[in-house]
Coordinates of C-alpha atoms and ligand atoms in Angstrom, one line a residue:
X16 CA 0.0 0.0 0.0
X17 CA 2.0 2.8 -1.3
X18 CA 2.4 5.3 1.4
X19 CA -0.4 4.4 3.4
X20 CA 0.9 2.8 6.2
X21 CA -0.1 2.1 9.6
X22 CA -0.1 0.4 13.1
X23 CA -3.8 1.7 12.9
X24 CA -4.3 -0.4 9.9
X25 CA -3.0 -3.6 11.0
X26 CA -4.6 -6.9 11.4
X27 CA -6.7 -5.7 14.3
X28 CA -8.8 -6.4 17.2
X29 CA -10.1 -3.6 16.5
X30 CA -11.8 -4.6 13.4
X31 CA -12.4 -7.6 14.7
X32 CA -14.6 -6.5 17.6
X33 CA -16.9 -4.6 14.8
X34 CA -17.6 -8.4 13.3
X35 CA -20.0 -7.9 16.6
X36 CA -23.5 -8.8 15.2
X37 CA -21.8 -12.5 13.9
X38 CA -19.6 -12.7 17.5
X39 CA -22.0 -11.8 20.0
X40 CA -22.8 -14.1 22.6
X41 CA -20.2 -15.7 21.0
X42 CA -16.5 -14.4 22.7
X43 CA -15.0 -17.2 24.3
X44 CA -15.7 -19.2 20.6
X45 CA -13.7 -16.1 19.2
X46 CA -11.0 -15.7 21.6
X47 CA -10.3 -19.4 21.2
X48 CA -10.4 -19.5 17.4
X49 CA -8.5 -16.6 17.2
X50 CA -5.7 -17.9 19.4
X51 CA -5.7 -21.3 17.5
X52 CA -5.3 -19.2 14.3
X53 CA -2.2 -17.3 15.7
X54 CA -0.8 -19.9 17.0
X55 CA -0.8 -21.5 13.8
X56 CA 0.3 -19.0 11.8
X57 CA 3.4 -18.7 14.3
X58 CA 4.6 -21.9 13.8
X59 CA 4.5 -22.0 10.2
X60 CA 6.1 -18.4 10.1
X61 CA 8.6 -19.7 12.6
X62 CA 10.3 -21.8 10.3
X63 CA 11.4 -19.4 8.1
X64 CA 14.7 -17.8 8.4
X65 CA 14.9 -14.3 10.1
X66 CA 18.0 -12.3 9.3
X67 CA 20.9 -12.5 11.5
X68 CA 21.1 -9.5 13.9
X69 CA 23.6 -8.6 16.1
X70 CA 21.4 -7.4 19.0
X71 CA 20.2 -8.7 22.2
X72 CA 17.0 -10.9 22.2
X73 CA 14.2 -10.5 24.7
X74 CA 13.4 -14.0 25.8
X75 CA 9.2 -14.2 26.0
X76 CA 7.1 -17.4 25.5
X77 CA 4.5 -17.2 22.5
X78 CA 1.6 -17.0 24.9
X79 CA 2.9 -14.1 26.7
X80 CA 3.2 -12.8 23.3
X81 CA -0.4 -13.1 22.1
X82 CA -2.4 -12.4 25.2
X83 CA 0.0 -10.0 27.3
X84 CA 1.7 -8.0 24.7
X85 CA 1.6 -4.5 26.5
X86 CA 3.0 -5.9 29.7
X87 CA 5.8 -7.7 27.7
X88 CA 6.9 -4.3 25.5
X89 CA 6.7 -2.2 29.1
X90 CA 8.9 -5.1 30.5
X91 CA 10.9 -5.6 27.7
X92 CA 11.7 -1.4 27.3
X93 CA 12.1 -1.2 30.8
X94 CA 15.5 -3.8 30.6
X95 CA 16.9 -2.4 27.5
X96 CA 15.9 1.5 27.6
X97 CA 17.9 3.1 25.3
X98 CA 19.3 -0.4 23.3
X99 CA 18.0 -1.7 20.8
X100 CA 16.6 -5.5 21.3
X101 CA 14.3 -8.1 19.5
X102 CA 11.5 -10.4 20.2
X103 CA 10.6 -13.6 18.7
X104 CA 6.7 -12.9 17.8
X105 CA 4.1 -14.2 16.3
X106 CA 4.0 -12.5 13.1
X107 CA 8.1 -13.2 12.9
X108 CA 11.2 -11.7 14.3
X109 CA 10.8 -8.1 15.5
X110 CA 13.1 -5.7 16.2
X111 CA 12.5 -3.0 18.9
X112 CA 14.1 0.8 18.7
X113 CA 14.4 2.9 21.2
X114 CA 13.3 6.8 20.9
X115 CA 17.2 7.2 20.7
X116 CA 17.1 5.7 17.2
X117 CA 13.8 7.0 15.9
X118 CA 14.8 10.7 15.4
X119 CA 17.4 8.8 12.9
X120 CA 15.4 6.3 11.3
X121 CA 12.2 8.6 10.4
X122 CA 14.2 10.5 7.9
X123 CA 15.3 7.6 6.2
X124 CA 14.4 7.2 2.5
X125 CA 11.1 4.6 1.5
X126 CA 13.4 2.9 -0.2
X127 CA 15.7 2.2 2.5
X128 CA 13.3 2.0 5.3
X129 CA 10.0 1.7 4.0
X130 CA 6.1 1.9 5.6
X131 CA 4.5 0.7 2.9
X132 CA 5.9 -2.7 2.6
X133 CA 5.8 -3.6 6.0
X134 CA 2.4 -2.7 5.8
X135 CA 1.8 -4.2 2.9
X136 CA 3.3 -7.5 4.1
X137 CA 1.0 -7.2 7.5
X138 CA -2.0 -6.7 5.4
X139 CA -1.4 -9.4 2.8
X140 CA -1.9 -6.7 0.1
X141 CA -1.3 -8.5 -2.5
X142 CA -4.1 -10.9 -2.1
X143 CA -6.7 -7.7 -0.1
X144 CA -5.8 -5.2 -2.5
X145 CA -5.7 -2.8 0.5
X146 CA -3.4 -0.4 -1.4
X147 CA -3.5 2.8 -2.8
X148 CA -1.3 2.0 -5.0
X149 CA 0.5 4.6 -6.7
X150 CA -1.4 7.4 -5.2
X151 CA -0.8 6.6 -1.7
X152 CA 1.4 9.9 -1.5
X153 CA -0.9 12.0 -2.8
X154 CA -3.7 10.6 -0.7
X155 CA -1.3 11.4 2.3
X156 CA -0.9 14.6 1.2
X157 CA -4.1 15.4 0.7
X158 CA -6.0 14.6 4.1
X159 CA -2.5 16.5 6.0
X160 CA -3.1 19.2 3.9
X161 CA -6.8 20.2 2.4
X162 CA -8.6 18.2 4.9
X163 CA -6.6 19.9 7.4
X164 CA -6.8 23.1 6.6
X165 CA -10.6 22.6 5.9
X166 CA -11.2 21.3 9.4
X167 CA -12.4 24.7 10.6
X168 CA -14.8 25.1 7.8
X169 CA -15.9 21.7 8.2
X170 CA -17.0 22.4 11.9
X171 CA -20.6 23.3 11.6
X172 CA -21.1 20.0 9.1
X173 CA -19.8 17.8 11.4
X174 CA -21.9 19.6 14.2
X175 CA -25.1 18.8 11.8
X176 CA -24.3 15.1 11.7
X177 CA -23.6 14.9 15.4
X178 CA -27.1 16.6 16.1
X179 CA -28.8 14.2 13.5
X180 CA -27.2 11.3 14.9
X181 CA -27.5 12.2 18.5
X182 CA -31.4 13.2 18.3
X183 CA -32.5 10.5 15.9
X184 CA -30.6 7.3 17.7
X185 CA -29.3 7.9 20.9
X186 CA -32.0 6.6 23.7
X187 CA -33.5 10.2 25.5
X188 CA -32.5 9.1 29.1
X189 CA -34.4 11.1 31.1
X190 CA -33.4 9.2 34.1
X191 CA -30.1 6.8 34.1
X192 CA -29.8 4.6 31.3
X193 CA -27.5 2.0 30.4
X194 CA -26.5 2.1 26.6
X195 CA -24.3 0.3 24.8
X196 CA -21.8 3.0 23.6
X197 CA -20.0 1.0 21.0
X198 CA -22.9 0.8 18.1
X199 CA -23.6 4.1 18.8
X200 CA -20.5 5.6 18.3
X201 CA -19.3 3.2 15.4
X202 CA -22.1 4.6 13.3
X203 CA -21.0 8.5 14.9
X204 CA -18.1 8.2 13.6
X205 CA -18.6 6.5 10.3
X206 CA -21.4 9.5 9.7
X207 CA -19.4 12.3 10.8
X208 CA -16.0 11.6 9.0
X209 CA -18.1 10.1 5.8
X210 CA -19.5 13.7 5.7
X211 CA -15.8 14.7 5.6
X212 CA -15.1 12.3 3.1
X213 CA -18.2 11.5 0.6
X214 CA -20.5 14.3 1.6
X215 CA -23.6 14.6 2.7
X216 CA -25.9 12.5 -0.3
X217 CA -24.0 8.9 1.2
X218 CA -22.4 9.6 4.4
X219 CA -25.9 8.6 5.8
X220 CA -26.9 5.5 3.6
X221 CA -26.6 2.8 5.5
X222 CA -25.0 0.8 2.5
X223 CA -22.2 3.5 2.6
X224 CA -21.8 3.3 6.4
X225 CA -22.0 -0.7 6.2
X226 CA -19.6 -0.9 3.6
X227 CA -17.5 1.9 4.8
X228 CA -17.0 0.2 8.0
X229 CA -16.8 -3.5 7.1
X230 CA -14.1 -3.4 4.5
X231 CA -11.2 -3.1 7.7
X232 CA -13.2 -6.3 9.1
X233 CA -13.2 -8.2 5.5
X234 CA -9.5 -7.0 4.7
X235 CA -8.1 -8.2 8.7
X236 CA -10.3 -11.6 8.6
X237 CA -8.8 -12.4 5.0
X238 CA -4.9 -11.7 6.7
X239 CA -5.6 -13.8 9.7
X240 CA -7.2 -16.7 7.5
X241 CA -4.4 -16.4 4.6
X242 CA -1.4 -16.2 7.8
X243 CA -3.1 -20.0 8.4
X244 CA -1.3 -21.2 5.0
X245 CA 2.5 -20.6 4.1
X246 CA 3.5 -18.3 1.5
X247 CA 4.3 -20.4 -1.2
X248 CA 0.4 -21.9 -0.6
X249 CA -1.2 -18.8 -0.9
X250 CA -1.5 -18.4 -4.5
X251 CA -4.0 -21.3 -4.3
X252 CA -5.0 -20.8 -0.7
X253 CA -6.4 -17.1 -1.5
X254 CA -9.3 -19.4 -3.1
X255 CA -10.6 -20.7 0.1
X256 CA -11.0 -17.4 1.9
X257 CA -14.4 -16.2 1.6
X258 CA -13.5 -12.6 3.2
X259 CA -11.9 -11.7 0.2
X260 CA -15.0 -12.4 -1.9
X261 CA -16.6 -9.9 0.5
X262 CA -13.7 -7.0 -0.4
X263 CA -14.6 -7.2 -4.2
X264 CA -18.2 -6.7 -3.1
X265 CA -17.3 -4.1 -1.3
X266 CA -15.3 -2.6 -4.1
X267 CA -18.1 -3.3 -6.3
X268 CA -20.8 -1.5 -3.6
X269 CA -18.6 1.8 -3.0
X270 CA -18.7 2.0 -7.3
X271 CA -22.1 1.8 -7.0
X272 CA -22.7 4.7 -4.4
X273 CA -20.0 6.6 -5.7
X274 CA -21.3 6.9 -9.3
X275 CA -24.2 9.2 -9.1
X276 CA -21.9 11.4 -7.3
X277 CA -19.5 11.3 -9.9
X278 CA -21.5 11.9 -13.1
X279 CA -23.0 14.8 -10.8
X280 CA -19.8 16.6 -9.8
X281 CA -18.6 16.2 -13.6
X282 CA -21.5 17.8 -15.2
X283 CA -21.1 21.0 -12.5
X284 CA -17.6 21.1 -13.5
X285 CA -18.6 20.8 -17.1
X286 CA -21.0 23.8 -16.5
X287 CA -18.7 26.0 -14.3
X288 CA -19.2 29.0 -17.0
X289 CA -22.4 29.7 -16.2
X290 CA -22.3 27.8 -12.6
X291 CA -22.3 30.5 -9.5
X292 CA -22.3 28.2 -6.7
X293 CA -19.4 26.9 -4.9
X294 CA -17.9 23.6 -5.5
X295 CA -18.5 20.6 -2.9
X296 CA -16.4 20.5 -0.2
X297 CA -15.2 16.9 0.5
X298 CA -12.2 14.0 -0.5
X299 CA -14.4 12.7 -3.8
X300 CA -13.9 16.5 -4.8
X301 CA -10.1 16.9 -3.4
X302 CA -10.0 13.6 -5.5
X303 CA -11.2 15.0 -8.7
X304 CA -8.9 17.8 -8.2
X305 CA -6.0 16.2 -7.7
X306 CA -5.9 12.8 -9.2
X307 CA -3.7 12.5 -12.2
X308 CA -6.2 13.4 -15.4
X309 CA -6.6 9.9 -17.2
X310 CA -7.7 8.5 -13.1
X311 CA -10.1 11.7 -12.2
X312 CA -13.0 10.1 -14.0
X313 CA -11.9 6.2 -12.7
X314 CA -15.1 5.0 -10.0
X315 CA -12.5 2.0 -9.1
X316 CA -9.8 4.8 -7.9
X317 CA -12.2 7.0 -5.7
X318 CA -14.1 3.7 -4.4
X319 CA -10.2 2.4 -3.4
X320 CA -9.4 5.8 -2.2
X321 CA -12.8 6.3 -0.3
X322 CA -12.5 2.5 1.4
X323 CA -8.6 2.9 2.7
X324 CA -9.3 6.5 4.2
X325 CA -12.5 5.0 5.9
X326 CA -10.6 1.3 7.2
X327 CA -7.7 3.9 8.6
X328 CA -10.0 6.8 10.5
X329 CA -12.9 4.6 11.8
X330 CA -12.0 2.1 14.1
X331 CA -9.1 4.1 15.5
X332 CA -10.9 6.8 16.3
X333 CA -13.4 4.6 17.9
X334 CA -10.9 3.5 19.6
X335 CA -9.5 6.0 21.5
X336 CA -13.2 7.4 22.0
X337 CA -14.1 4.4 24.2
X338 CA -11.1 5.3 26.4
X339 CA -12.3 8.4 26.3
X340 CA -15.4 7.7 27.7
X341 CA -14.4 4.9 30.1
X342 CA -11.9 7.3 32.0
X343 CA -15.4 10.1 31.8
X344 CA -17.3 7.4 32.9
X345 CA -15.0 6.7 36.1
X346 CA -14.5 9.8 37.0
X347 CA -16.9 12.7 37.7
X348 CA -14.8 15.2 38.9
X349 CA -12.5 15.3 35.4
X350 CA -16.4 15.4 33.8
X351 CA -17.5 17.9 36.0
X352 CA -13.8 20.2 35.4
X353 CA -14.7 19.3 31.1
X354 CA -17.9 20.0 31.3
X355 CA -17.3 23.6 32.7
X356 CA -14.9 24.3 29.9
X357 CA -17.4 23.1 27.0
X358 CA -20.1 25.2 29.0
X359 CA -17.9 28.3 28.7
X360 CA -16.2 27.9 25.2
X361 CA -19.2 26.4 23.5
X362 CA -22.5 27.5 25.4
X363 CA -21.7 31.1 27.0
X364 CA -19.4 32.4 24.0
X365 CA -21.7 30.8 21.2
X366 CA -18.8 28.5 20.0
X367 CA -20.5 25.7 18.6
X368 CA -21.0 27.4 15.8
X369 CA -17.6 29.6 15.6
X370 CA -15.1 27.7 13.3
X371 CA -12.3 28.4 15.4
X372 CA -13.6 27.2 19.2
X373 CA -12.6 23.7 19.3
X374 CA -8.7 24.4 19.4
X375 CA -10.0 26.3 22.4
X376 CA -10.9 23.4 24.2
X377 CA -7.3 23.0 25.7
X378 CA -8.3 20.5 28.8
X379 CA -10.1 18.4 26.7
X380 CA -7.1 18.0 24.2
X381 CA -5.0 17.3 27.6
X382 CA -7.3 14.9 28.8
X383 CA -7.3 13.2 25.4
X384 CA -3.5 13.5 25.0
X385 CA -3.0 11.5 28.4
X386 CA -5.6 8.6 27.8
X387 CA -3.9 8.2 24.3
X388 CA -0.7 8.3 26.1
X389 CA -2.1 5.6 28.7
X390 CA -4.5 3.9 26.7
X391 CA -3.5 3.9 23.5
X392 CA -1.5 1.2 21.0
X393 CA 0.8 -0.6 22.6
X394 CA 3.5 -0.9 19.7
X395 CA 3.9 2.3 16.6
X396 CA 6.4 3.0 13.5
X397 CA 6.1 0.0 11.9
X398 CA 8.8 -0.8 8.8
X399 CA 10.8 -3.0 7.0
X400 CA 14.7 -2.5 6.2
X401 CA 14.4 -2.7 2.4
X402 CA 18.3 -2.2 1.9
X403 CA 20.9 -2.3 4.9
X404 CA 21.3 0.3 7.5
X405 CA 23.7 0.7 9.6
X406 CA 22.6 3.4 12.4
X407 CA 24.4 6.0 14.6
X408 CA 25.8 3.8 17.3
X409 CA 26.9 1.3 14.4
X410 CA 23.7 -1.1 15.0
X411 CA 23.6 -3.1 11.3
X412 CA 20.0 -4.3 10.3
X413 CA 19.9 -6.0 7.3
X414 CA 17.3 -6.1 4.8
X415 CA 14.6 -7.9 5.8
X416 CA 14.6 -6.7 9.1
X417 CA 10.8 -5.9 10.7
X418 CA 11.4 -3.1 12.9
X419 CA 8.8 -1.3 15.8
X420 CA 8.8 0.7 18.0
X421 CA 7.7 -0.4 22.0
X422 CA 5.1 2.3 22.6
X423 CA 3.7 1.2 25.8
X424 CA 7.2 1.0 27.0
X425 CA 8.4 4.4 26.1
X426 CA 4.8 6.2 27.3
X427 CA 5.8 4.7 30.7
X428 CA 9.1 6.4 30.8
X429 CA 10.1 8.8 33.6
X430 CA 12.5 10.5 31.9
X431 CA 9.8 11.5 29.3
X432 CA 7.0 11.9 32.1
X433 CA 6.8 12.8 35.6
X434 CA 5.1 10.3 37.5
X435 CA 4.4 8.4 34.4
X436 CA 2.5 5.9 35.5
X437 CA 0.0 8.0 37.2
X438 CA -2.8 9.3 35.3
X439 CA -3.0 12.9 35.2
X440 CA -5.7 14.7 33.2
X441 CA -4.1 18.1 33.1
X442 CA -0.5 16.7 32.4
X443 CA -0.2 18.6 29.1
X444 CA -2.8 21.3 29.7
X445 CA 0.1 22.2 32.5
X446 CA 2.7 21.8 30.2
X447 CA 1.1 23.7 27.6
X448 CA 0.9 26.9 30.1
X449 CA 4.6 27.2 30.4
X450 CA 6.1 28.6 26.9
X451 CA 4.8 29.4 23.1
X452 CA 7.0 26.4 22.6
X453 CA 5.2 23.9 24.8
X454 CA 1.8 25.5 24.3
X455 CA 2.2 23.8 20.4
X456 CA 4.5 20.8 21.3
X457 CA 2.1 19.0 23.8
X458 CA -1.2 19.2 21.9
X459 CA -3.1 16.4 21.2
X460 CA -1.9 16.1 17.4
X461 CA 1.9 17.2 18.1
X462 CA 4.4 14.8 17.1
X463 CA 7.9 13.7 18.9
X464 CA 10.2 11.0 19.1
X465 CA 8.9 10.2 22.4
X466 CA 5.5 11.0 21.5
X467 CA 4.7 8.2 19.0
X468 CA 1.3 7.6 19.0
X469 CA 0.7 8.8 16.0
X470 CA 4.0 7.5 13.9
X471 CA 6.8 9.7 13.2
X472 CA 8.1 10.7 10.2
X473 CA 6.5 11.6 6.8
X474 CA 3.8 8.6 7.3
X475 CA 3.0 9.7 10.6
X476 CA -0.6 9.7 10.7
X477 CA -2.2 12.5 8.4
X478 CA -5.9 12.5 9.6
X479 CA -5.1 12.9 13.7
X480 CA -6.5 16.6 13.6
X481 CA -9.8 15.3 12.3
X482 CA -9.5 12.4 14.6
X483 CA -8.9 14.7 17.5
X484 CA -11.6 17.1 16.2
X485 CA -14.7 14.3 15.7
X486 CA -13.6 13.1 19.2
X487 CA -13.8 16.3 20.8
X488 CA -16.9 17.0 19.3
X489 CA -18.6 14.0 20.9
X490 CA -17.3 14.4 23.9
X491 CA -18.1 18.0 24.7
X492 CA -21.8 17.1 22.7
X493 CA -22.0 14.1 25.5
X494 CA -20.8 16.2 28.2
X495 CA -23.2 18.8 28.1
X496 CA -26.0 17.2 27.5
X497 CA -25.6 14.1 29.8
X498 CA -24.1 12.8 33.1
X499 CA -22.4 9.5 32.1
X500 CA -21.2 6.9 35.0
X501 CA -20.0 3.8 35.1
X502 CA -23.3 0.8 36.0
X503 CA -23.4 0.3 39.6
X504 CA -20.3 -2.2 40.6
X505 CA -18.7 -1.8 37.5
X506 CA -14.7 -1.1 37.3
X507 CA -13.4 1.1 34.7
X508 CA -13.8 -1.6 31.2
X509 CA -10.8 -2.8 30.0
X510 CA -10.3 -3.4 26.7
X511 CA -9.5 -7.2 24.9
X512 CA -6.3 -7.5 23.6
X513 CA -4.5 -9.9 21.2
X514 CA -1.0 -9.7 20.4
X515 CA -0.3 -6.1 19.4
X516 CA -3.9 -5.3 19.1
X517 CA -6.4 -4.2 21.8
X518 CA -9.9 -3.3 21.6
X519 CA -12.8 -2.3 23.0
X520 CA -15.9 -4.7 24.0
X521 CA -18.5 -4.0 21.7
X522 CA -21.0 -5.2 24.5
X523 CA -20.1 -2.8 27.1
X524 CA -22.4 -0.1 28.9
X525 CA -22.6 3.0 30.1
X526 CA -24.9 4.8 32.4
X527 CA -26.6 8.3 30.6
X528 CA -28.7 10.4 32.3
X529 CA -29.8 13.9 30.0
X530 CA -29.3 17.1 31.3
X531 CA -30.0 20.7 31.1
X532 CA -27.3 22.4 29.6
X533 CA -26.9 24.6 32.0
X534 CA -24.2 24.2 34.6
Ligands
HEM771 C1 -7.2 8.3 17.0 C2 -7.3 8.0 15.8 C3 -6.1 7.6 14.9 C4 -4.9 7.0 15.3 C5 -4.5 6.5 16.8 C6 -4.1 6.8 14.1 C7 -2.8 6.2 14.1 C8 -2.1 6.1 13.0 C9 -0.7 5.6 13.0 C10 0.1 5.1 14.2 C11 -0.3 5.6 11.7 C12 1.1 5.1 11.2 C13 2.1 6.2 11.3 C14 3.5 5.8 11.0 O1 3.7 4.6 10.7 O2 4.5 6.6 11.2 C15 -1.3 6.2 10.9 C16 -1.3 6.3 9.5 C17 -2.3 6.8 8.8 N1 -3.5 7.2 9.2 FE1 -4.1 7.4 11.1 N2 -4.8 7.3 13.1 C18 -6.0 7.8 13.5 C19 -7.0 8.4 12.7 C20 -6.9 8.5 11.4 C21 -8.0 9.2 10.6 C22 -9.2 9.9 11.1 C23 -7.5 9.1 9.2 C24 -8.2 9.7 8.0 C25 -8.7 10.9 7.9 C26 -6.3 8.4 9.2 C27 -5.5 8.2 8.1 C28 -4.3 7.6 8.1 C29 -3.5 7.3 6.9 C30 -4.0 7.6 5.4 C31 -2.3 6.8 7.3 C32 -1.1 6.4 6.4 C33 -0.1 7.6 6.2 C34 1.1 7.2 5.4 O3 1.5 6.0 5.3 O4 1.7 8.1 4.8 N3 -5.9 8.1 10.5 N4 -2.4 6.5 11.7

């Protein structure tokens, strides 16, 4: 997948925890399978040979591996700090760098260290087609910069959607109500960045939003089943998995939507002499803009386009909501301190409908900073040596070599965070008060080699301002209009996790109660 590359989109729980209507009632079936199906897959990658690499290995059994990952990495990071080290995993030899090494290695040329194949070779894209092929850069390029800059404008759109959604399927909880929050905010999210994306004719169709939110599932149950057969089998094998039937219908169902929207956006450009309105705002009309001209007209290229952007922002950001709300849910006063900022910002100075009050929201980004810094993946930077490097401290990796880097180790680090492993709401809304400097570098969406949750590099995640933006938006929309608790006896929900993966229950329950919005 040329320049699309991500942790985010890797074979995922998190995808896997959306296949919720086939799984529920279902787990322990699922947990088992899915275990049997690593396991598998681990011995037959086993066998092969991993280059030879002059670095210390971190000696961890296989289970320890697949269903306590995030302890092993904070372990693991913890013994070798600033060294660079390896684990024998699942998915094959990895090889774990240090902060130290990352300022280095993100710089490095595609060709040397590239994102895209290791991606590619996570996501079997060869036999998923989960690529954008040769217009992965400019996809890149487009949601940092247009949808970026367009965020602002895109405000009171998203707003719309959030009302719609809110008023017309969220239960009215007059007095407390459990709800199961997952559903809800699958579809939330789907609507709101599909408005972003597709506009406003599809983003509500639930044959968009089905298909928009499936494909991840499809492409991630295809990988695991294909990872069953070695490599040389799966030329043949490909032929047995049924979830790669379901990605050409999907393929064929995002045509299908897309189409109408097409031949209508080609006969308003056609008639731009005499046309006074403005053009649409959204990525099928970034596409048509910027897609090379023999591709602008191509339904397969926007439906390709339209499916990877939707597979990489939904579930992620659906992600990191749920923590969101489970660290809301367990503690009122951090609500209560929230919901007096929204009050002010949104309510008493009108904001919700000023394009330029979200960034003003600056204990909510904290708050979100610190559960993503908690909370959030446990490894990032994925790649894959493509020609031999030899770094700083004259560490050689061959080609070949799979490299990460241990995230939940490095979050954990005191000399990156006081008190690290205390959870500390206003962490980075502090930090942000002491200089211009820190009042940019410790935002939600800001970037550093010790800051990794997003990636680093030029593939470091392009679409975490609208990521940060839809989850704001819910959360000061939820905030304001409802108390939200955890159901009596409850502790705070933990997500599943798998490997590198974790995930949120798609069965679990909060307590709403509406309120007034007045404080
Ligand atoms: C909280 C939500 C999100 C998280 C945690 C997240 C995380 C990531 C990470 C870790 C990467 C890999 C960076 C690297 O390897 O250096 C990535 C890449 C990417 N993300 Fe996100 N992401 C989120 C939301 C989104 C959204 C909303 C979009 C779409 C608007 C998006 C689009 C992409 C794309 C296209 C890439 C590949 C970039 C490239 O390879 O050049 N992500 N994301």
């Amino acid at each position: 997948m040329d320049n699309v590359s991500s942790m985010a989109m890797l074979p995922s729980m998190n995808e896997l925890s959306f296949s919720y209507d086939a799984l529920a009632g279902n787990r322990v079936a699922y947990y088992v399978g899915a275990a049997a199906l690593i396991i598998t897959a681990w011995s037959l990658q086993s066998k092969k040979k991993a280059p030879h690499i002059e670095v210390p290995f971190y000696k961890a059994s296989k289970l320890k591996w697949i269903f306590d990952a995030e302890t092993l990495i904070k372990h693991s990071y913890d013994k070798f700090k600033d060294a660079i080290y390896q684990i024998k995993a699942t998915e094959g030899v990895q090889v774990l760098v240090p902060p130290k090494y990352i300022g280095e290695m993100k710089s490095l040329p595609e060709d040397v260290l590239s994102a895209t194949e290791a991606v590619a070779d996570a996501l079997q894209s060869k036999y998923t087609k989960f690529s954008a092929g040769h217009n992965g850069e400019l996809l890149t390029l487009m949601l940092r910069g247009r949808l970026t800059q367009n965020l602002a404008r895109l405000q009171p759109q998203l707003k719309e959607e959030l009302d719609y959604i809110t008023t017309t399927e969220f239960p009215a909880c007059d007095d407390w109500t459990p709800v199961k929050w997952i559903p809800f905010a699958v579809r939330a999210v789907s609507r709101l960045s599909g408005r972003a994306f597709v506009g406003p004719s599809i983003c509500r169709d639930e044959k968009w939003m089905d298909t928009s939110t499936n494909f991840a599932v499809h492409v991630f149950m295809a990988c695991v089943k294909l990872q069953f057969f070695p490599e040389w089998a799966r030329p043949f094998a490909q032929y047995l998995v049924s979830d790669l039937s379901k990605i050409r219908r999907d393929f064929a169902q995002a045509r299908e939507l897309l189409q109408p929207i097409l031949e209508q956006r080609y006969s308003f450009a056609k008639d731009k002499s005499s046309n006074t309105g403005e053009a649409p705002d959204d990525m099928v009309q970034w596409l048509i803009e910027a897609l090379p001209e023999e591709e602008k007209g191509d339904l397969q290229t926007q439906a390709e386009l339209q499916l990877i952007v939707a597979a990489a922002a939904i579930h992620t950001t659906n992600n990191l909501l749920f923590e969101c709300m489970c660290d809301l849910a367990a503690n009122q006063d951090i609500q209560e301190e929230l919901r007096q900022e929204a009050y002010q910002i949104l309510v008493v100075e009108g904001g919700w409908s000023k394009k330029e009050s979200i960034p003003k929201l600056k204990k909510l980004d904290s708050f979100m900073r610190e559960v993503h810094r908690l909370r959030g993946s446990i490894t990032s930077f994925i790649r894959k040596v493509m020609k031999p490097i030899s770094l700083s401290d004259g560490t050689h990796l061959p080609a070949g070599t799979k490299v990460l880097a241990p995230l939940a180790g490095i979050s954990m680090d005191e000399r990156f965070f006081d008190n690290a492993a205390q959870f500390d709401p206003w962490r980075f809304y502090n930090l942000r008060q002491q200089s211009d400097a820190d009042n940019h570098r410790w935002q939600f969406t800001s970037l550093s080699d010790t800051s990794i949750q997003f990636g680093a590099g030029r593939h470091a995640c392009p679409g975490r301002f609208l990521a940060g933006h839809m989850i704001k938006l819910i959360l000061a929309q939820f905030i304001l209009n409802y108390d939200i608790r955890l159901k009596p006896g409850q502790k705070r929900p933990e997500p599943m996790a798998m490997v590198m993966t974790k995930a949120p229950s798609p069965t679990t329950e909060f307590e709403f109660k509406r309120r007034s919005c007045d404080i």
